[in-house]
Coordinates of C-alpha atoms in Angstrom, one line a residue:
Chain A
X14 CA 35.0 -106.7 -34.9
X15 CA 37.7 -109.4 -35.2
X16 CA 41.5 -109.1 -35.2
X17 CA 43.1 -111.5 -37.6
X18 CA 46.7 -112.2 -38.8
X19 CA 48.3 -109.5 -40.8
X20 CA 48.9 -111.1 -44.2
X21 CA 51.0 -108.3 -45.8
X22 CA 54.2 -106.7 -45.0
X23 CA 54.4 -103.2 -43.2
X24 CA 55.9 -101.9 -46.8
X25 CA 53.0 -103.2 -48.6
X26 CA 50.5 -101.8 -46.2
X27 CA 52.1 -98.3 -46.6
X28 CA 51.9 -98.7 -50.5
X29 CA 48.1 -99.7 -50.1
X30 CA 47.6 -96.7 -47.8
X31 CA 49.1 -94.4 -50.3
X32 CA 46.9 -96.1 -53.1
X33 CA 44.0 -95.6 -50.9
X34 CA 44.6 -91.8 -49.8
X35 CA 45.3 -90.9 -53.5
X36 CA 42.0 -92.8 -54.5
X37 CA 39.9 -90.9 -52.2
X38 CA 41.5 -87.3 -52.8
X39 CA 41.4 -87.8 -56.5
X40 CA 37.8 -89.0 -56.4
X41 CA 36.8 -86.0 -54.3
X42 CA 38.5 -83.7 -56.9
X43 CA 36.8 -85.2 -59.8
X44 CA 33.4 -85.3 -58.3
X45 CA 32.9 -81.4 -58.8
X46 CA 32.7 -82.4 -62.7
X47 CA 31.5 -85.8 -63.0
X48 CA 28.1 -87.2 -63.1
X49 CA 26.0 -87.1 -59.9
X50 CA 25.7 -91.0 -60.1
X51 CA 29.4 -91.3 -59.6
X52 CA 29.3 -90.0 -56.1
X53 CA 27.4 -92.8 -54.4
X54 CA 29.6 -95.2 -56.6
X55 CA 32.8 -93.7 -55.3
X56 CA 31.7 -93.7 -51.7
X57 CA 30.8 -97.5 -52.1
X58 CA 34.2 -98.1 -53.6
X59 CA 35.8 -96.3 -51.0
X60 CA 34.1 -98.2 -48.3
X61 CA 35.1 -101.3 -50.3
X62 CA 38.8 -100.2 -50.4
X63 CA 38.6 -99.3 -46.6
X64 CA 37.4 -102.7 -45.8
X65 CA 40.3 -104.4 -48.0
X66 CA 43.0 -102.3 -46.2
X67 CA 41.5 -103.0 -42.7
X68 CA 41.5 -106.9 -43.7
X69 CA 45.2 -106.5 -44.9
X70 CA 46.0 -105.0 -41.4
X71 CA 44.2 -107.8 -39.7
X72 CA 40.7 -106.2 -39.0
X73 CA 37.7 -107.7 -40.1
X74 CA 34.0 -107.4 -39.1
X75 CA 31.5 -109.9 -40.3
X76 CA 28.4 -107.8 -39.8
X77 CA 29.8 -105.0 -42.3
X78 CA 31.0 -107.7 -44.7
X79 CA 27.3 -109.2 -44.6
X80 CA 25.9 -105.8 -44.9
X81 CA 28.1 -105.1 -48.1
X82 CA 26.7 -108.1 -49.9
X83 CA 23.7 -106.1 -51.6
X84 CA 26.0 -103.2 -52.5
X85 CA 28.6 -105.6 -54.2
X86 CA 26.1 -107.3 -56.2
X87 CA 24.6 -104.1 -57.3
X88 CA 27.7 -102.4 -57.9
X89 CA 27.7 -102.6 -61.8
X90 CA 24.4 -100.9 -61.7
X91 CA 25.7 -97.9 -59.9
X92 CA 25.8 -95.8 -62.9
X93 CA 23.3 -97.3 -65.4
X94 CA 20.5 -97.8 -62.9
X95 CA 20.9 -95.5 -60.0
X96 CA 17.4 -96.3 -58.5
X97 CA 18.3 -100.1 -58.3
X98 CA 21.6 -99.1 -56.6
X99 CA 20.0 -96.8 -54.2
X100 CA 17.8 -99.8 -53.2
X101 CA 20.8 -102.1 -52.8
X102 CA 22.2 -99.2 -50.5
X103 CA 18.9 -99.2 -48.5
X104 CA 19.3 -102.9 -48.0
X105 CA 22.7 -102.6 -46.8
X106 CA 22.2 -100.0 -44.3
X107 CA 19.1 -102.0 -43.2
X108 CA 21.5 -104.8 -42.4
X109 CA 23.9 -102.4 -40.7
X110 CA 20.6 -101.3 -38.7
X111 CA 20.0 -105.0 -37.5
X112 CA 23.6 -105.5 -36.6
X113 CA 23.4 -102.3 -34.6
X114 CA 20.3 -103.4 -32.7
X115 CA 21.8 -106.7 -32.2
X116 CA 24.9 -105.2 -30.6
X117 CA 22.8 -103.2 -28.3
X118 CA 20.4 -106.0 -27.5
X119 CA 17.6 -104.0 -28.3
X120 CA 16.5 -106.6 -30.9
X121 CA 15.5 -109.0 -28.0
X122 CA 13.2 -106.5 -26.2
Chain B
X24 CA 37.4 -110.8 -86.9
X25 CA 35.8 -108.3 -89.1
X26 CA 35.4 -104.8 -88.3
X27 CA 31.6 -104.9 -87.4
X28 CA 32.0 -108.0 -85.4
X29 CA 35.1 -106.4 -83.6
X30 CA 33.1 -103.2 -82.8
X31 CA 30.0 -105.4 -81.5
X32 CA 32.1 -107.7 -79.2
X33 CA 34.2 -105.0 -77.8
X34 CA 33.3 -104.3 -74.2
X35 CA 34.7 -102.4 -71.3
X36 CA 37.0 -104.8 -69.2
X37 CA 37.4 -103.7 -65.5
X38 CA 39.6 -106.8 -64.3
X39 CA 42.4 -108.2 -66.0
X40 CA 44.8 -111.2 -65.6
X41 CA 48.5 -110.7 -64.6
X42 CA 49.7 -111.4 -68.2
X43 CA 51.8 -108.8 -70.1
X44 CA 51.0 -108.1 -73.9
X45 CA 53.2 -109.5 -76.3
X46 CA 55.4 -107.4 -78.7
X47 CA 53.2 -108.0 -81.5
X48 CA 50.4 -106.6 -79.7
X49 CA 52.2 -103.4 -78.8
X50 CA 53.4 -103.1 -82.4
X51 CA 49.8 -103.2 -83.6
X52 CA 48.6 -100.7 -81.2
X53 CA 51.4 -98.4 -82.3
X54 CA 50.5 -98.9 -86.0
X55 CA 46.8 -98.0 -85.1
X56 CA 47.9 -94.8 -83.5
X57 CA 50.3 -93.9 -86.3
X58 CA 47.5 -94.7 -89.0
X59 CA 44.7 -92.8 -87.2
X60 CA 43.2 -89.8 -89.2
X61 CA 43.6 -86.4 -87.7
X62 CA 41.9 -83.1 -88.9
X63 CA 43.9 -81.2 -91.4
X64 CA 46.3 -83.9 -91.0
X65 CA 47.8 -82.0 -88.0
X66 CA 49.1 -85.1 -86.3
X67 CA 49.3 -83.1 -83.1
X68 CA 48.6 -85.7 -80.6
X69 CA 51.1 -87.5 -78.4
X70 CA 50.6 -91.1 -77.0
X71 CA 52.4 -92.7 -74.0
X72 CA 52.4 -96.5 -73.8
X73 CA 52.9 -97.6 -70.2
X74 CA 53.8 -101.2 -69.4
X75 CA 56.0 -101.2 -66.3
X76 CA 54.0 -102.3 -63.4
X77 CA 55.7 -99.8 -61.0
X78 CA 54.7 -97.1 -63.2
X79 CA 51.0 -98.4 -64.0
X80 CA 50.6 -98.6 -60.2
X81 CA 51.8 -95.0 -59.7
X82 CA 49.3 -93.7 -62.3
X83 CA 46.4 -96.0 -61.1
X84 CA 46.9 -94.2 -57.6
X85 CA 45.7 -91.0 -59.2
X86 CA 43.2 -92.6 -61.8
X87 CA 40.3 -93.3 -59.7
X88 CA 38.4 -94.6 -62.7
X89 CA 41.0 -97.0 -63.5
X90 CA 39.7 -100.6 -62.7
X91 CA 41.8 -103.6 -62.0
X92 CA 45.7 -104.1 -63.0
X93 CA 45.9 -103.9 -66.8
X94 CA 48.9 -105.1 -68.5
X95 CA 49.4 -101.6 -70.2
X96 CA 48.1 -98.1 -70.3
X97 CA 47.8 -96.0 -73.5
X98 CA 47.7 -92.4 -72.4
X99 CA 46.4 -90.1 -75.2
X100 CA 47.6 -86.6 -75.0
X101 CA 46.8 -83.3 -76.7
X102 CA 49.0 -80.5 -77.5
X103 CA 47.2 -77.2 -77.8
X104 CA 50.3 -75.4 -79.1
X105 CA 51.0 -78.0 -82.0
X106 CA 47.3 -78.2 -82.8
X107 CA 47.2 -74.5 -83.2
X108 CA 50.2 -74.3 -85.4
X109 CA 49.4 -77.2 -87.6
X110 CA 45.7 -77.2 -87.6
X111 CA 44.5 -73.7 -86.8
X112 CA 41.9 -72.6 -84.3
X113 CA 39.2 -75.4 -84.9
X114 CA 42.0 -77.9 -84.1
X115 CA 43.2 -75.8 -81.1
X116 CA 39.7 -75.6 -79.8
X117 CA 37.9 -78.8 -80.8
X118 CA 39.4 -81.0 -83.2
X119 CA 42.3 -82.1 -81.1
X120 CA 39.9 -83.9 -78.8
X121 CA 37.9 -85.4 -81.7
X122 CA 41.3 -86.7 -83.1
X123 CA 42.2 -88.3 -79.7
X124 CA 38.7 -89.9 -79.9
X125 CA 39.2 -91.4 -83.3
X126 CA 42.8 -92.6 -82.3
X127 CA 41.4 -94.1 -79.1
X128 CA 38.8 -96.1 -81.1
X129 CA 41.4 -97.3 -83.4
X130 CA 43.6 -98.6 -80.4
X131 CA 40.5 -100.4 -78.8
X132 CA 39.3 -101.9 -81.8
X133 CA 42.8 -103.0 -82.8
X134 CA 43.4 -104.6 -79.2
X135 CA 39.9 -106.3 -79.5
X136 CA 40.6 -107.9 -82.9
X137 CA 43.7 -109.4 -81.2
X138 CA 41.9 -110.8 -78.1
X139 CA 43.1 -107.9 -75.9
X140 CA 40.5 -106.2 -73.9
X141 CA 40.2 -102.6 -73.1
X142 CA 38.6 -99.8 -71.1
X143 CA 38.6 -96.1 -71.8
X144 CA 39.3 -93.9 -68.7
X145 CA 38.8 -90.2 -68.3
X146 CA 38.4 -90.1 -64.3
X147 CA 42.0 -89.4 -63.4
X148 CA 43.8 -86.3 -62.1
X149 CA 45.4 -84.8 -65.1
X150 CA 48.2 -82.9 -63.4
X151 CA 49.4 -86.0 -61.3
X152 CA 49.4 -88.2 -64.5
X153 CA 51.2 -85.7 -66.3
X154 CA 53.9 -85.5 -63.7
X155 CA 54.1 -89.4 -63.4
X156 CA 54.3 -89.6 -67.2
X157 CA 56.9 -86.9 -67.6
X158 CA 54.7 -84.9 -69.9
X159 CA 56.1 -81.4 -71.0
X160 CA 53.8 -78.4 -70.2
X161 CA 52.0 -78.2 -73.5
X162 CA 51.2 -82.0 -73.5
X163 CA 48.1 -82.8 -71.4
X164 CA 46.7 -86.2 -70.9
X165 CA 42.9 -86.4 -72.1
X166 CA 42.0 -90.1 -71.9
X167 CA 43.8 -93.3 -71.0
X168 CA 42.8 -96.7 -72.4
X169 CA 43.6 -99.7 -70.1
X170 CA 44.7 -102.8 -71.8
X171 CA 45.1 -106.5 -70.9
X172 CA 43.4 -109.9 -70.9
X173 CA 40.1 -109.8 -69.1
X174 CA 39.7 -112.3 -66.3
X175 CA 35.9 -111.7 -66.0
X176 CA 33.0 -111.8 -68.6
X177 CA 32.0 -108.3 -69.7
X178 CA 28.7 -106.8 -68.6
X179 CA 25.8 -107.2 -71.0
X180 CA 25.5 -104.3 -73.4
X181 CA 22.8 -101.8 -73.0
X182 CA 22.2 -99.3 -75.7
X183 CA 19.3 -96.9 -76.9
X184 CA 16.9 -97.8 -79.6
X185 CA 18.1 -97.4 -83.1
X186 CA 15.3 -94.6 -83.7
X187 CA 16.5 -92.7 -80.4
X188 CA 20.1 -92.4 -81.9
X189 CA 19.6 -92.4 -85.6
X190 CA 17.5 -90.3 -87.8
X191 CA 17.0 -90.6 -91.6
X192 CA 17.1 -87.7 -93.9
X193 CA 16.1 -85.1 -91.1
X194 CA 16.2 -85.3 -87.3
X195 CA 13.3 -87.4 -85.9
X196 CA 12.6 -89.3 -89.2

């Protein structure tokens, strides 16, 4: 994980944090009534918003960003083709597993 | 653009350019709302058009299904009390929602005919949106339409086969 320059004001960060908190809570509330496929989509979007917020606050992780590639590419399919989106989630998770093993050095054993 | 072409080319937009709508667009949307039919001519619906950026941000905060930063939001609201008084039980129970669907279609197609993209949104927290829009107790937000100039190409349209959606003379034929 890298620390980078903070590129927004504290006031803007506060606004974005409010946006984020409201998004997560309203999503959670709505999921009681929404289609099942909305759950994975909202969670993926929540992660995307988390990464955006952290990036604005000066925190970035290359491995996580790379792992998100498959999810980002398949995001439009989250509702129309849940199976393909699930496969994309698997690919992203697989990238995180590789990153995890790489961090611990187990991949070199 | 003729009506069928407008219907066929309209797609839900989820990313918008930072460009306000011109007054003629808003006037056309207003007319589309006023001329939309309603069951028993009850005209019980109310519509709030939001264009202030700060208020759009407030609403977006509690509308998880609202993507991008649209130039305007059209909040279509039902009024159960007025529906009952003007359109009877059918309007109060069911038709007020159908009326809003008809109006929503008119708004989106009018926008499309003028080169303005749209997206209907139902994923929002109703009480929060009502509070931000200053709605009275009897007036409830049921559907929002985001409007603006799309800055990304639309997703390809996927639809069922004609035979799956339409029958002739009797179901299944």
